[in-house]
Amino acid sequence: QVQLVESGGGSVQPGGSLRLSCVALGYSYSSYCMAWFRQAPGKEREGVATISSFSESEYYTDSVKGRFTISQDKAKKSAYLQMNMLKPEDTGVYYCAVVRVSPLRQYCSPEIDYNYWGQGTQVTVSP
């Protein structure tokens, strides 16, 4: 049974930093995409960042480029999201997700049908 467990959320002031962690327990595939999504109150869920286990290519939504960095530890089936220069508009519930993909896939789109999701961790950015 696969379980994604997130941690690292919290409350920070604008300009602060947080590091989110996600571990995919029981996930046995070696070629996959891991992604971070977020959902703010009253808004649709959006893909924030993705990373490929095979090509290690990264994707970022425009609003976080230069501020957020996604990384991974493939041996631990883990992904991380370092969030710097946080803004109030970064507030929301952040979810980790994973999907098995072909090793021929070079890029992990946030539009892929991710089939395993974590429970979410709250990030609040306010003065």
PDB file of C-alpha atoms in Angstrom:
ATOM      1  CA  GLN A   1       0.000   0.000   0.000  1.00  0.00           C
ATOM      2  CA  VAL A   2       1.379   3.384  -1.013  1.00  0.00           C
ATOM      3  CA  GLN A   3       1.166   6.300   1.376  1.00  0.00           C
ATOM      4  CA  LEU A   4       2.512   9.801   0.852  1.00  0.00           C
ATOM      5  CA  VAL A   5       3.390  11.672   4.000  1.00  0.00           C
ATOM      6  CA  GLU A   6       4.079  15.405   3.938  1.00  0.00           C
ATOM      7  CA  SER A   7       5.633  17.535   6.635  1.00  0.00           C
ATOM      8  CA  GLY A   8       7.160  20.966   7.110  1.00  0.00           C
ATOM      9  CA  GLY A   9       4.218  23.316   6.783  1.00  0.00           C
ATOM     10  CA  GLY A  10       3.618  26.151   9.179  1.00  0.00           C
ATOM     11  CA  SER A  11       3.114  29.885   9.585  1.00  0.00           C
ATOM     12  CA  VAL A  12       5.710  32.443   8.536  1.00  0.00           C
ATOM     13  CA  GLN A  13       5.915  36.137   7.860  1.00  0.00           C
ATOM     14  CA  PRO A  14       6.293  37.452   4.330  1.00  0.00           C
ATOM     15  CA  GLY A  15       9.861  37.034   3.178  1.00  0.00           C
ATOM     16  CA  GLY A  16      10.349  33.949   5.310  1.00  0.00           C
ATOM     17  CA  SER A  17      11.215  30.399   4.312  1.00  0.00           C
ATOM     18  CA  LEU A  18       9.816  26.917   4.770  1.00  0.00           C
ATOM     19  CA  ARG A  19      10.931  23.503   3.571  1.00  0.00           C
ATOM     20  CA  LEU A  20       8.325  20.877   2.807  1.00  0.00           C
ATOM     21  CA  SER A  21       9.137  17.176   2.763  1.00  0.00           C
ATOM     22  CA  CYS A  22       7.282  14.264   1.222  1.00  0.00           C
ATOM     23  CA  VAL A  23       8.041  10.568   1.449  1.00  0.00           C
ATOM     24  CA  ALA A  24       6.290   7.938  -0.658  1.00  0.00           C
ATOM     25  CA  LEU A  25       6.054   4.945   1.645  1.00  0.00           C
ATOM     26  CA  GLY A  26       5.623   1.612  -0.076  1.00  0.00           C
ATOM     27  CA  TYR A  27       6.318   3.030  -3.538  1.00  0.00           C
ATOM     28  CA  SER A  28       8.415   0.589  -5.478  1.00  0.00           C
ATOM     29  CA  TYR A  29       8.735   2.106  -8.972  1.00  0.00           C
ATOM     30  CA  SER A  30      12.017   3.665 -10.023  1.00  0.00           C
ATOM     31  CA  SER A  31      10.710   5.877 -12.830  1.00  0.00           C
ATOM     32  CA  TYR A  32       8.165   8.393 -11.664  1.00  0.00           C
ATOM     33  CA  CYS A  33       7.166  12.029 -11.414  1.00  0.00           C
ATOM     34  CA  MET A  34       6.749  13.682  -8.057  1.00  0.00           C
ATOM     35  CA  ALA A  35       4.960  16.964  -7.742  1.00  0.00           C
ATOM     36  CA  TRP A  36       3.854  19.610  -5.311  1.00  0.00           C
ATOM     37  CA  PHE A  37       0.435  21.152  -5.690  1.00  0.00           C
ATOM     38  CA  ARG A  38      -1.303  23.773  -3.610  1.00  0.00           C
ATOM     39  CA  GLN A  39      -4.833  24.934  -3.048  1.00  0.00           C
ATOM     40  CA  ALA A  40      -5.750  28.286  -1.582  1.00  0.00           C
ATOM     41  CA  PRO A  41      -9.187  28.902  -0.060  1.00  0.00           C
ATOM     42  CA  GLY A  42     -11.740  29.437  -2.796  1.00  0.00           C
ATOM     43  CA  LYS A  43      -9.280  28.660  -5.568  1.00  0.00           C
ATOM     44  CA  GLU A  44      -8.567  25.673  -7.750  1.00  0.00           C
ATOM     45  CA  ARG A  45      -5.653  23.425  -7.042  1.00  0.00           C
ATOM     46  CA  GLU A  46      -2.540  24.352  -9.011  1.00  0.00           C
ATOM     47  CA  GLY A  47       0.688  22.580  -9.795  1.00  0.00           C
ATOM     48  CA  VAL A  48       3.594  24.327  -8.105  1.00  0.00           C
ATOM     49  CA  ALA A  49       6.627  22.210  -9.003  1.00  0.00           C
ATOM     50  CA  THR A  50       7.474  18.797 -10.408  1.00  0.00           C
ATOM     51  CA  ILE A  51      10.556  16.643 -10.703  1.00  0.00           C
ATOM     52  CA  SER A  52      11.408  13.546 -12.707  1.00  0.00           C
ATOM     53  CA  SER A  53      13.137  10.640 -10.999  1.00  0.00           C
ATOM     54  CA  PHE A  54      14.753   9.647 -14.305  1.00  0.00           C
ATOM     55  CA  SER A  55      15.757  12.830 -16.104  1.00  0.00           C
ATOM     56  CA  GLU A  56      15.699  14.996 -12.966  1.00  0.00           C
ATOM     57  CA  SER A  57      14.066  17.730 -15.016  1.00  0.00           C
ATOM     58  CA  GLU A  58      12.161  20.298 -12.999  1.00  0.00           C
ATOM     59  CA  TYR A  59       9.050  22.351 -13.615  1.00  0.00           C
ATOM     60  CA  TYR A  60       7.872  25.450 -11.753  1.00  0.00           C
ATOM     61  CA  THR A  61       4.761  27.483 -12.130  1.00  0.00           C
ATOM     62  CA  ASP A  62       5.620  31.056 -13.066  1.00  0.00           C
ATOM     63  CA  SER A  63       4.637  32.591  -9.746  1.00  0.00           C
ATOM     64  CA  VAL A  64       7.259  30.625  -7.781  1.00  0.00           C
ATOM     65  CA  LYS A  65      10.196  30.666 -10.206  1.00  0.00           C
ATOM     66  CA  GLY A  66      13.326  31.961  -8.521  1.00  0.00           C
ATOM     67  CA  ARG A  67      11.843  31.476  -5.058  1.00  0.00           C
ATOM     68  CA  PHE A  68      10.993  27.767  -4.774  1.00  0.00           C
ATOM     69  CA  THR A  69      13.272  24.802  -5.426  1.00  0.00           C
ATOM     70  CA  ILE A  70      12.177  21.201  -5.741  1.00  0.00           C
ATOM     71  CA  SER A  71      14.621  18.403  -5.022  1.00  0.00           C
ATOM     72  CA  GLN A  72      14.537  14.677  -4.421  1.00  0.00           C
ATOM     73  CA  ASP A  73      16.200  11.765  -2.732  1.00  0.00           C
ATOM     74  CA  LYS A  74      15.471   8.832  -4.999  1.00  0.00           C
ATOM     75  CA  ALA A  75      16.794   6.258  -2.560  1.00  0.00           C
ATOM     76  CA  LYS A  76      14.254   7.456  -0.005  1.00  0.00           C
ATOM     77  CA  LYS A  77      11.472   8.040  -2.561  1.00  0.00           C
ATOM     78  CA  SER A  78      11.284  11.560  -1.184  1.00  0.00           C
ATOM     79  CA  ALA A  79      10.787  15.020  -2.576  1.00  0.00           C
ATOM     80  CA  TYR A  80      11.342  18.387  -1.004  1.00  0.00           C
ATOM     81  CA  LEU A  81      10.172  21.904  -1.685  1.00  0.00           C
ATOM     82  CA  GLN A  82      12.365  24.719  -0.438  1.00  0.00           C
ATOM     83  CA  MET A  83      10.266  27.864  -0.350  1.00  0.00           C
ATOM     84  CA  ASN A  84      12.046  31.204   0.055  1.00  0.00           C
ATOM     85  CA  MET A  85      10.837  34.791  -0.078  1.00  0.00           C
ATOM     86  CA  LEU A  86       7.347  33.621   0.770  1.00  0.00           C
ATOM     87  CA  LYS A  87       4.414  35.871  -0.046  1.00  0.00           C
ATOM     88  CA  PRO A  88       0.884  35.966   1.357  1.00  0.00           C
ATOM     89  CA  GLU A  89      -0.370  34.602  -1.967  1.00  0.00           C
ATOM     90  CA  ASP A  90       1.637  31.423  -1.308  1.00  0.00           C
ATOM     91  CA  THR A  91      -0.794  30.582   1.488  1.00  0.00           C
ATOM     92  CA  GLY A  92      -2.658  27.321   1.034  1.00  0.00           C
ATOM     93  CA  VAL A  93      -2.638  23.595   1.586  1.00  0.00           C
ATOM     94  CA  TYR A  94       0.306  21.974  -0.143  1.00  0.00           C
ATOM     95  CA  TYR A  95      -0.022  18.438  -1.453  1.00  0.00           C
ATOM     96  CA  CYS A  96       2.579  15.996  -2.635  1.00  0.00           C
ATOM     97  CA  ALA A  97       1.716  13.586  -5.443  1.00  0.00           C
ATOM     98  CA  VAL A  98       3.425  10.831  -7.419  1.00  0.00           C
ATOM     99  CA  VAL A  99       2.759   8.885 -10.593  1.00  0.00           C
ATOM    100  CA  ARG A 100       4.661   6.131 -12.357  1.00  0.00           C
ATOM    101  CA  VAL A 101       5.905   7.132 -15.798  1.00  0.00           C
ATOM    102  CA  SER A 102       7.988   5.731 -18.603  1.00  0.00           C
ATOM    103  CA  PRO A 103      11.736   6.381 -18.280  1.00  0.00           C
ATOM    104  CA  LEU A 104      11.457   7.848 -21.780  1.00  0.00           C
ATOM    105  CA  ARG A 105       9.457  10.743 -20.388  1.00  0.00           C
ATOM    106  CA  GLN A 106      11.861  13.650 -19.978  1.00  0.00           C
ATOM    107  CA  TYR A 107       9.455  16.145 -18.461  1.00  0.00           C
ATOM    108  CA  CYS A 108       6.877  15.907 -15.702  1.00  0.00           C
ATOM    109  CA  SER A 109       3.878  18.072 -16.409  1.00  0.00           C
ATOM    110  CA  PRO A 110       1.578  19.038 -13.555  1.00  0.00           C
ATOM    111  CA  GLU A 111      -1.251  17.950 -15.884  1.00  0.00           C
ATOM    112  CA  ILE A 112      -0.334  14.265 -15.587  1.00  0.00           C
ATOM    113  CA  ASP A 113      -2.900  12.129 -13.785  1.00  0.00           C
ATOM    114  CA  TYR A 114      -1.039  11.750 -10.485  1.00  0.00           C
ATOM    115  CA  ASN A 115      -2.533   8.744  -8.774  1.00  0.00           C
ATOM    116  CA  TYR A 116      -1.161   8.916  -5.247  1.00  0.00           C
ATOM    117  CA  TRP A 117      -1.610  11.968  -3.043  1.00  0.00           C
ATOM    118  CA  GLY A 118      -0.625  13.030   0.421  1.00  0.00           C
ATOM    119  CA  GLN A 119      -2.971  14.443   3.023  1.00  0.00           C
ATOM    120  CA  GLY A 120      -1.673  17.976   2.638  1.00  0.00           C
ATOM    121  CA  THR A 121       0.202  20.385   4.865  1.00  0.00           C
ATOM    122  CA  GLN A 122      -0.889  23.942   5.616  1.00  0.00           C
ATOM    123  CA  VAL A 123       1.339  26.877   4.707  1.00  0.00           C
ATOM    124  CA  THR A 124       0.289  30.286   5.980  1.00  0.00           C
ATOM    125  CA  VAL A 125       2.146  33.468   5.094  1.00  0.00           C
ATOM    126  CA  SER A 126       0.962  36.550   6.953  1.00  0.00           C
ATOM    127  CA  PRO A 127       2.440  39.585   8.745  1.00  0.00           C
TER     128      PRO A 127
END
